CSV table of C-alpha atoms in Angstrom, one decimal:
chain,number,residue,atom,x,y,z
T,1,MET,CA,-26.8,26.2,-19.5
T,2,ALA,CA,-24.3,23.7,-17.9
T,3,LYS,CA,-24.2,23.5,-14.1
T,4,SER,CA,-20.9,24.3,-12.2
T,5,LEU,CA,-19.7,22.4,-9.3
T,6,LEU,CA,-16.7,22.8,-7.0
T,7,ILE,CA,-15.4,19.7,-5.3
T,8,LEU,CA,-13.6,20.2,-1.9
T,9,THR,CA,-11.6,17.2,-0.8
T,10,GLN,CA,-8.5,16.5,1.1
T,11,ASN,CA,-7.7,13.3,-1.0
T,12,PHE,CA,-7.6,13.2,-4.8
T,13,TYR,CA,-5.6,11.6,-7.5
T,14,PRO,CA,-2.9,10.4,-7.4
T,15,VAL,CA,-3.4,9.8,-3.6
T,16,ILE,CA,-3.6,6.0,-3.0
T,17,GLY,CA,-6.5,4.6,-1.1
T,18,SER,CA,-10.2,4.5,-1.7
T,19,ALA,CA,-10.8,8.2,-0.8
T,20,GLY,CA,-8.5,9.6,-3.5
T,21,ASN,CA,-9.8,7.2,-6.1
T,22,ARG,CA,-13.4,7.9,-5.2
T,23,MET,CA,-13.0,11.6,-5.8
T,24,LYS,CA,-11.2,11.1,-9.1
T,25,ASN,CA,-14.1,8.9,-10.3
T,26,ILE,CA,-16.7,11.5,-9.3
T,27,PHE,CA,-14.7,14.3,-11.0
T,28,GLU,CA,-14.3,12.3,-14.2
T,29,LEU,CA,-17.8,11.0,-14.5
T,30,LEU,CA,-19.5,14.3,-13.6
T,31,SER,CA,-17.3,16.0,-16.1
T,32,GLN,CA,-18.5,13.6,-18.8
T,33,LYS,CA,-22.1,14.7,-18.1
T,34,ASN,CA,-21.9,18.3,-19.2
T,35,ILE,CA,-21.1,19.6,-15.7
T,36,ASN,CA,-18.3,22.1,-15.2
T,37,VAL,CA,-16.3,20.6,-12.3
T,38,ASP,CA,-13.4,22.1,-10.5
T,39,VAL,CA,-11.5,20.4,-7.7
T,40,LEU,CA,-9.9,22.1,-4.7
T,41,THR,CA,-7.6,19.7,-2.9
T,42,THR,CA,-4.2,19.3,-1.2
T,43,GLU,CA,-0.9,18.3,-2.7
T,44,PRO,CA,-0.7,14.5,-2.4
T,45,ALA,CA,0.8,13.5,1.0
T,46,TYR,CA,-0.8,10.2,2.0
T,47,PRO,CA,0.9,8.2,3.4
T,48,ASN,CA,3.8,10.6,2.9
T,49,ARG,CA,4.8,13.3,0.4
T,50,ASN,CA,8.0,11.7,-0.9
T,51,LEU,CA,6.0,8.8,-2.3
T,52,TYR,CA,4.6,11.1,-5.0
T,53,LYS,CA,8.0,12.1,-6.2
T,54,GLN,CA,7.9,8.9,-8.2
T,55,GLU,CA,6.5,9.2,-11.7
T,56,GLU,CA,4.7,5.9,-11.6
T,57,PHE,CA,2.0,7.4,-9.4
T,58,TRP,CA,1.2,10.1,-11.9
T,59,ASP,CA,-0.2,7.6,-14.4
T,60,GLU,CA,-3.3,9.5,-15.6
T,61,GLU,CA,-1.9,12.1,-18.1
T,62,HIS,CA,-5.3,13.9,-18.6
T,63,LEU,CA,-5.3,14.7,-14.9
T,64,ASN,CA,-1.7,15.7,-14.4
T,65,GLN,CA,-1.9,19.2,-15.9
T,66,ASN,CA,-5.6,19.7,-15.6
T,67,PRO,CA,-6.4,23.4,-15.0
T,68,ASN,CA,-9.7,22.4,-13.2
T,69,ILE,CA,-7.6,20.8,-10.4
T,70,ILE,CA,-6.3,23.3,-7.8
T,71,ARG,CA,-3.8,21.9,-5.2
T,72,LEU,CA,-2.9,23.4,-1.9
T,73,LEU,CA,0.4,22.8,-0.3
T,74,LEU,CA,0.3,22.2,3.5
T,75,ARG,CA,3.4,22.7,5.6
T,76,SER,CA,2.3,20.9,8.8
T,77,LYS,CA,2.9,17.2,9.1
T,78,LYS,CA,0.0,14.9,10.2
T,79,ARG,CA,1.0,12.6,13.1
T,80,LYS,CA,-1.9,10.6,14.2
T,81,SER,CA,-0.4,9.8,17.6
T,82,GLN,CA,0.1,13.4,18.5
T,83,LEU,CA,-3.0,15.5,19.3
T,84,LEU,CA,-1.4,18.9,18.8
T,85,SER,CA,0.1,17.9,15.5
T,86,LEU,CA,-3.1,16.5,14.3
T,87,LEU,CA,-5.0,19.7,15.2
T,88,THR,CA,-2.3,21.9,13.7
T,89,PHE,CA,-2.5,20.0,10.5
T,90,TYR,CA,-6.3,20.2,10.2
T,91,LEU,CA,-6.4,23.8,11.2
T,92,GLU,CA,-3.9,24.7,8.5
T,93,MET,CA,-5.9,22.8,6.0
T,94,GLY,CA,-9.1,24.6,6.9
T,95,PHE,CA,-7.3,28.0,6.7
T,96,LYS,CA,-5.8,27.3,3.3
T,97,PHE,CA,-9.1,26.1,1.9
T,98,ILE,CA,-10.9,29.2,3.2
T,99,LYS,CA,-8.2,31.5,1.8
T,100,LYS,CA,-8.5,29.9,-1.6
T,101,ILE,CA,-12.2,30.0,-1.6
T,102,PHE,CA,-12.1,33.8,-1.1
T,103,GLN,CA,-9.6,34.0,-4.0
T,104,LEU,CA,-12.2,32.2,-6.2
T,105,ARG,CA,-15.2,34.2,-5.1
T,106,LYS,CA,-15.6,35.8,-8.5
T,107,GLU,CA,-16.2,32.3,-10.0
T,108,LYS,CA,-19.8,31.0,-10.4
T,109,TYR,CA,-20.6,27.7,-8.8
T,110,ASP,CA,-24.1,26.2,-8.4
T,111,TYR,CA,-23.0,23.4,-6.1
T,112,ILE,CA,-20.3,22.8,-3.6
T,113,TYR,CA,-19.5,19.0,-3.2
T,114,VAL,CA,-17.6,18.5,0.0
T,115,SER,CA,-16.1,15.2,1.1
T,116,SER,CA,-15.8,14.5,4.9
T,117,PRO,CA,-13.7,13.8,6.9
T,118,PRO,CA,-12.0,16.0,7.8
T,119,ILE,CA,-14.6,18.3,9.2
T,120,PHE,CA,-12.4,21.4,8.8
T,121,ILE,CA,-12.9,21.3,5.1
T,122,VAL,CA,-16.7,21.1,5.6
T,123,LEU,CA,-16.5,24.4,7.5
T,124,SER,CA,-14.8,26.0,4.6
T,125,ALA,CA,-17.6,24.7,2.4
T,126,PHE,CA,-20.3,26.6,4.4
T,127,ILE,CA,-18.3,29.8,3.8
T,128,ALA,CA,-18.2,28.9,0.1
T,129,LYS,CA,-21.9,28.4,0.2
T,130,ARG,CA,-22.4,32.0,1.2
T,131,LEU,CA,-19.9,33.5,-1.2
T,132,PHE,CA,-21.2,31.6,-4.2
T,133,LYS,CA,-24.9,31.4,-3.1
T,134,ALA,CA,-24.5,27.6,-3.9
T,135,LYS,CA,-26.1,24.5,-2.6
T,136,ILE,CA,-24.0,22.2,-0.4
T,137,ILE,CA,-23.8,18.6,-1.1
T,138,LEU,CA,-22.1,16.9,1.8
T,139,GLU,CA,-20.5,13.5,1.3
T,140,VAL,CA,-19.8,11.4,4.5
T,141,ARG,CA,-17.2,8.7,4.0
T,142,ASP,CA,-16.6,8.1,7.7
T,143,LEU,CA,-18.6,8.8,10.9
T,144,TRP,CA,-16.1,11.4,12.2
T,145,PRO,CA,-15.5,11.9,15.2
T,146,ASP,CA,-16.7,8.3,16.2
T,147,SER,CA,-14.0,6.7,14.2
T,148,LEU,CA,-11.4,8.8,16.0
T,149,SER,CA,-12.8,7.5,19.3
T,150,GLY,CA,-12.9,3.9,17.8
T,151,VAL,CA,-9.2,3.7,17.3
T,152,LYS,CA,-8.7,4.6,21.0
T,153,LYS,CA,-5.9,7.1,20.3
T,154,PHE,CA,-7.9,10.3,20.2
T,155,ASP,CA,-10.0,10.5,23.3
T,156,ASN,CA,-9.8,14.1,24.5
T,157,LYS,CA,-13.5,14.6,25.7
T,158,LEU,CA,-13.6,18.3,25.1
T,159,ILE,CA,-12.3,18.1,21.5
T,160,ILE,CA,-14.5,15.1,20.7
T,161,GLY,CA,-17.5,16.9,22.1
T,162,THR,CA,-16.8,20.0,20.0
T,163,PHE,CA,-16.5,17.8,16.9
T,164,ARG,CA,-19.8,16.1,17.7
T,165,PHE,CA,-21.4,19.5,18.0
T,166,LEU,CA,-19.9,20.5,14.5
T,167,GLU,CA,-20.9,17.1,13.1
T,168,LYS,CA,-24.6,17.6,13.9
T,169,LYS,CA,-24.4,21.1,12.5
T,170,MET,CA,-22.9,20.1,9.2
T,171,TYR,CA,-25.6,17.4,8.6
T,172,ASN,CA,-28.3,19.9,9.3
T,173,HIS,CA,-27.0,22.7,7.3
T,174,ALA,CA,-26.1,20.7,4.2
T,175,ASP,CA,-28.7,20.8,1.4
T,176,GLU,CA,-28.0,17.2,0.4
T,177,VAL,CA,-26.2,14.3,2.1
T,178,ILE,CA,-24.4,11.5,0.4
T,179,ILE,CA,-23.1,8.4,2.1
T,180,ASN,CA,-20.8,5.6,0.8
T,181,SER,CA,-22.1,3.0,3.3
T,182,LEU,CA,-25.7,2.3,4.2
T,183,GLY,CA,-24.5,1.7,7.8
T,184,PHE,CA,-24.1,5.5,8.1
T,185,LYS,CA,-27.8,6.3,7.5
T,186,PRO,CA,-29.3,5.5,11.0
T,187,HIS,CA,-26.6,7.6,12.7
T,188,ILE,CA,-27.1,10.6,10.5
T,189,LYS,CA,-30.9,10.3,10.6
T,190,LYS,CA,-30.8,10.6,14.4
T,191,MET,CA,-29.1,14.0,14.1
T,192,LEU,CA,-31.3,15.5,11.6
T,193,LYS,CA,-34.0,18.1,12.5
T,194,ASP,CA,-35.6,17.6,9.2
T,195,GLN,CA,-36.4,13.8,9.0
T,196,ASN,CA,-37.5,14.3,5.4
T,197,LYS,CA,-34.0,15.4,4.2
T,198,SER,CA,-32.8,12.9,1.6
T,199,ILE,CA,-29.7,10.8,2.2
T,200,THR,CA,-28.4,9.4,-1.1
T,201,TYR,CA,-26.3,6.2,-1.2
T,202,LEU,CA,-23.3,6.4,-3.5
T,203,PRO,CA,-21.0,3.4,-2.8
T,204,ASN,CA,-17.4,3.0,-3.9
T,205,GLY,CA,-16.9,0.5,-6.7
T,206,ALA,CA,-15.2,-0.3,-9.9
T,207,ARG,CA,-15.0,1.3,-13.3
T,208,MET,CA,-16.0,-0.7,-16.3
T,209,LYS,CA,-12.5,-0.7,-17.6
T,210,GLU,CA,-11.2,-2.4,-14.4
T,211,ILE,CA,-13.4,-5.5,-14.6
T,212,GLY,CA,-11.5,-8.4,-16.2
T,213,SER,CA,-8.6,-6.3,-17.3
T,214,VAL,CA,-6.2,-6.7,-14.4
T,215,GLY,CA,-4.8,-10.2,-15.0
T,216,SER,CA,-5.4,-13.8,-14.0
T,217,LYS,CA,-4.7,-16.0,-11.0
T,218,ASN,CA,-1.1,-17.2,-10.4
T,219,LYS,CA,-0.6,-20.7,-11.8
T,220,ASP,CA,2.7,-21.3,-10.2
T,221,PHE,CA,1.7,-21.2,-6.5
T,222,PHE,CA,-1.3,-20.5,-4.2
T,223,GLN,CA,-1.4,-17.0,-3.0
T,224,VAL,CA,-3.4,-14.9,-0.5
T,225,VAL,CA,-3.5,-11.1,-0.4
T,226,TYR,CA,-4.1,-8.3,2.0
T,227,ALA,CA,-4.4,-4.7,0.5
T,228,GLY,CA,-4.8,-1.4,2.2
T,229,ASN,CA,-4.1,0.5,5.4
T,230,LEU,CA,-2.1,-1.0,8.2
T,231,GLY,CA,-3.4,1.4,10.9
T,232,LEU,CA,-5.3,1.7,14.0
T,233,ALA,CA,-8.6,0.6,12.6
T,234,GLN,CA,-7.3,-2.6,10.9
T,235,ASP,CA,-6.4,-4.7,14.0
T,236,VAL,CA,-2.8,-5.2,12.7
T,237,ASP,CA,-2.1,-7.8,15.4
T,238,LYS,CA,-4.6,-10.1,13.8
T,239,ILE,CA,-2.9,-9.6,10.3
T,240,LYS,CA,0.4,-10.5,12.0
T,241,GLU,CA,-1.0,-13.7,13.5
T,242,LEU,CA,-2.5,-14.7,10.2
T,243,ALA,CA,0.8,-14.0,8.4
T,244,PHE,CA,2.7,-16.1,10.8
T,245,LYS,CA,0.3,-19.1,10.4
T,246,LEU,CA,0.1,-18.8,6.6
T,247,ASN,CA,3.9,-18.9,6.6
T,248,GLU,CA,3.8,-22.0,8.6
T,249,LYS,CA,1.7,-23.6,5.9
T,250,LYS,CA,4.0,-22.4,3.3
T,251,ILE,CA,1.3,-20.2,1.7
T,252,VAL,CA,2.5,-17.0,0.0
T,253,PHE,CA,0.9,-13.9,1.6
T,254,GLN,CA,1.2,-10.7,-0.4
T,255,VAL,CA,0.6,-7.6,1.7
T,256,ILE,CA,0.1,-4.3,-0.1
T,257,GLY,CA,0.3,-2.1,3.0
T,258,TYR,CA,0.8,1.4,4.1
T,259,GLY,CA,0.0,3.5,7.2
T,260,LEU,CA,0.9,4.0,10.8
T,261,LYS,CA,1.8,0.4,11.5
T,262,ALA,CA,3.5,-0.6,8.2
T,263,GLN,CA,7.0,-0.3,9.6
T,264,GLU,CA,5.9,-2.4,12.6
T,265,PHE,CA,4.6,-5.1,10.3
T,266,SER,CA,7.8,-5.1,8.2
T,267,GLN,CA,9.9,-5.6,11.4
T,268,PHE,CA,7.6,-8.4,12.4
T,269,ILE,CA,8.2,-10.2,9.1
T,270,GLU,CA,12.0,-9.8,9.4
T,271,ARG,CA,12.1,-10.7,13.1
T,272,ASN,CA,10.3,-13.9,12.5
T,273,ASP,CA,11.9,-14.7,9.1
T,274,LEU,CA,8.6,-15.1,7.3
T,275,GLN,CA,9.9,-16.1,4.0
T,276,TYR,CA,6.4,-16.6,2.4
T,277,VAL,CA,5.2,-13.1,3.4
T,278,LYS,CA,6.0,-10.2,1.1
T,279,LEU,CA,5.3,-6.6,2.2
T,280,ASN,CA,5.0,-4.6,-1.1
T,281,LYS,CA,5.7,-0.9,-1.1
T,282,PRO,CA,2.7,1.4,-1.7
T,283,THR,CA,1.9,1.4,-5.4
T,284,THR,CA,-0.7,2.6,-7.9
T,285,ARG,CA,-4.2,1.4,-8.0
T,286,LYS,CA,-3.6,-0.4,-11.3
T,287,LYS,CA,-0.7,-2.4,-9.9
T,288,SER,CA,-2.5,-3.1,-6.6
T,289,LEU,CA,-5.4,-4.5,-8.6
T,290,GLU,CA,-3.0,-6.7,-10.6
T,291,ILE,CA,-1.5,-8.3,-7.4
T,292,ILE,CA,-5.0,-8.8,-6.1
T,293,ALA,CA,-6.1,-10.4,-9.3
T,294,GLN,CA,-3.2,-12.8,-9.3
T,295,SER,CA,-4.2,-13.9,-5.7
T,296,HIS,CA,-6.6,-16.9,-5.1
T,297,LEU,CA,-8.0,-15.5,-1.8
T,298,SER,CA,-8.0,-12.1,0.1
T,299,VAL,CA,-8.3,-11.2,3.7
T,300,THR,CA,-9.6,-8.1,5.5
T,301,PHE,CA,-9.9,-7.1,9.2
T,302,LEU,CA,-11.4,-4.3,11.1
T,303,ASN,CA,-11.1,-3.2,14.7
T,304,ASP,CA,-14.0,-4.7,16.8
T,305,GLU,CA,-15.2,-1.2,17.9
T,306,GLU,CA,-18.9,-0.7,17.0
T,307,VAL,CA,-18.3,2.3,14.9
T,308,PHE,CA,-16.5,0.1,12.3
T,309,ALA,CA,-19.5,-2.1,11.9
T,310,THR,CA,-21.0,0.7,9.8
T,311,VAL,CA,-18.1,0.8,7.3
T,312,LEU,CA,-17.9,-0.9,3.9
T,313,PRO,CA,-14.2,-1.0,3.3
T,314,GLY,CA,-13.1,-0.2,-0.2
T,315,LYS,CA,-10.7,-3.0,-0.3
T,316,VAL,CA,-13.6,-5.5,-0.1
T,317,LEU,CA,-15.0,-4.0,-3.3
T,318,ASP,CA,-11.4,-4.1,-4.9
T,319,TYR,CA,-11.1,-7.7,-4.0
T,320,ALA,CA,-14.5,-8.4,-5.7
T,321,THR,CA,-13.5,-6.4,-8.7
T,322,CYS,CA,-10.6,-8.7,-9.2
T,323,GLN,CA,-12.7,-11.8,-8.5
T,324,THR,CA,-10.6,-12.7,-5.5
T,325,PRO,CA,-12.9,-14.2,-2.7
T,326,VAL,CA,-12.8,-12.7,0.8
T,327,ILE,CA,-11.9,-14.2,4.1
T,328,ALA,CA,-13.0,-11.5,6.6
T,329,GLY,CA,-12.7,-10.6,10.2
T,330,VAL,CA,-15.4,-8.0,10.1
T,331,LYS,CA,-18.9,-7.4,11.2
T,332,GLY,CA,-21.8,-5.1,10.3
T,333,GLN,CA,-22.1,-3.7,6.7
T,334,ALA,CA,-19.1,-5.5,5.3
T,335,ALA,CA,-20.1,-8.8,6.8
T,336,ASP,CA,-23.6,-8.4,5.4
T,337,ILE,CA,-22.4,-7.8,1.9
T,338,ILE,CA,-20.0,-10.7,1.9
T,339,ASN,CA,-22.6,-13.1,3.3
T,340,LYS,CA,-25.5,-11.9,1.2
T,341,TYR,CA,-23.7,-12.1,-2.2
T,342,LYS,CA,-21.6,-15.1,-1.2
T,343,ILE,CA,-18.3,-13.6,-2.1
T,344,GLY,CA,-16.4,-15.2,0.7
T,345,TYR,CA,-16.6,-16.2,4.3
T,346,VAL,CA,-16.9,-14.1,7.5
T,347,PHE,CA,-15.5,-14.9,10.9
T,348,GLU,CA,-15.1,-13.2,14.3
T,349,ASN,CA,-11.9,-11.2,13.9
T,350,THR,CA,-10.2,-13.3,16.6
T,351,ALA,CA,-10.9,-16.6,14.9
T,352,ILE,CA,-7.6,-16.9,13.1
T,353,GLU,CA,-7.4,-20.7,13.2
T,354,GLU,CA,-10.8,-20.9,11.6
T,355,MET,CA,-9.7,-18.6,8.8
T,356,ILE,CA,-6.6,-20.6,8.3
T,357,ASN,CA,-8.7,-23.8,8.0
T,358,LYS,CA,-11.1,-22.2,5.5
T,359,ILE,CA,-8.1,-21.0,3.4
T,360,LEU,CA,-6.6,-24.5,3.4
T,361,GLU,CA,-10.0,-25.9,2.4
T,362,LEU,CA,-10.4,-23.4,-0.5
T,363,LYS,CA,-6.9,-24.1,-1.6
T,364,GLU,CA,-7.9,-27.7,-2.5
T,365,GLU,CA,-11.4,-26.9,-3.8
T,366,ASP,CA,-11.1,-25.3,-7.2
T,367,ASN,CA,-14.8,-25.5,-7.9
T,368,MET,CA,-15.7,-23.7,-4.7
T,369,ARG,CA,-13.3,-20.9,-5.5
T,370,SER,CA,-14.6,-20.6,-9.0
T,371,GLU,CA,-18.2,-20.2,-7.7
T,372,LEU,CA,-17.1,-17.5,-5.3
T,373,GLU,CA,-15.2,-15.7,-8.0
T,374,GLN,CA,-18.2,-15.7,-10.2
T,375,ASN,CA,-20.3,-14.3,-7.4
T,376,CYS,CA,-17.7,-11.5,-7.0
T,377,LYS,CA,-18.0,-10.5,-10.6
T,378,GLU,CA,-21.8,-10.5,-10.5
T,379,LEU,CA,-21.8,-8.3,-7.4
T,380,ILE,CA,-19.7,-5.7,-9.0
T,381,GLN,CA,-21.5,-5.6,-12.3
T,382,THR,CA,-25.0,-5.4,-10.6
T,383,GLN,CA,-24.3,-3.3,-7.5
T,384,PHE,CA,-20.9,-1.5,-7.5
T,385,LEU,CA,-20.2,0.0,-11.0
T,386,TRP,CA,-19.3,3.7,-10.9
T,387,GLU,CA,-20.7,4.3,-14.3
T,388,LYS,CA,-24.1,3.1,-13.2
T,389,ASN,CA,-24.2,4.4,-9.6
T,390,ILE,CA,-23.2,7.9,-10.5
T,391,GLU,CA,-26.8,8.3,-11.9
T,392,GLU,CA,-28.0,8.3,-8.2
T,393,ILE,CA,-26.7,11.8,-7.7
T,394,MET,CA,-27.7,13.4,-11.0
T,395,PRO,CA,-31.1,14.4,-9.8
T,396,LEU,CA,-29.3,16.4,-7.0
T,397,LEU,CA,-27.6,18.4,-9.7
T,398,SER,CA,-30.7,19.3,-11.7
T,399,GLU,CA,-32.6,21.3,-9.0
């Protein structure tokens, strides 16, 4: 008899970003393996609800009217800079998930697959565990609340302390733990009472159909790309500095950016008349990959806080998927991957001048770029293919 699984996640198709894409891939691939999968998620609202009024984002017809996908409408608005607004948003989310879980209590689920953050959805999962007598598979995509502290905008000690208490509880009460970055493992291990509890590594990556199908490099001019969030974790001041210097060198810089500081970055471009810098509106994954594939080099930055050293940004894997070598101001897990597999170059995130010099060098060295591009392709094919890596969690669903 086929197993049944309920996915609980804030982000799901068509939400842009790695979290929504990740959960879509897990849903599709598990559904193909004779598992009955339902998804409980929110109406798409990241980075804003109005974005999803555009038909272009609903480009997966088999998902648009899928009865296995249940969407909850949240009334509260999430403002990261306002503590009360943030808490209200997450509390409403937790309440709506719990309410819906009670409405589904006559359903039969063998497993609850819950994606964290946010922690409030995880709390609803433990209620679901009791109602359905199901096993909890906890997926950790971010070391929350450490990442909240890391952006230095959320530092209420009482609330952070409460979240840390809940974080430890959720690791210990989950039946299985899945991580998308190996950098998370030591942190989680320290919190586990049962040191024999398995922690399964399931990274982000590419689908087979995405490799080699998104276009070729721009032949008219040299182009550098940044894709992803322009928020508190990405050190946007460094991206501004890089943009300014690339513009001075008359190098086209494509930015596919969204998030808290996107408007600030747009104003920076206009104020400084950066004619070679283009800020693209948020778009679909397919179109984002096309722009990345047309670019000759890519860049990524992360805030220098220690918590971000544990992260493997999804955009690094997107760059590699498109065979676009990486110039990175990162450390930790992301730096290790880039260096080990020779898919680009890593710098201190303050070393903008050195990054510019490397970009200028690679601009003139086609053979060096070709070698890096081939390394990108090999990395994805051997380490970061969804169709291959999904097998890592199949043993968890056969117990």
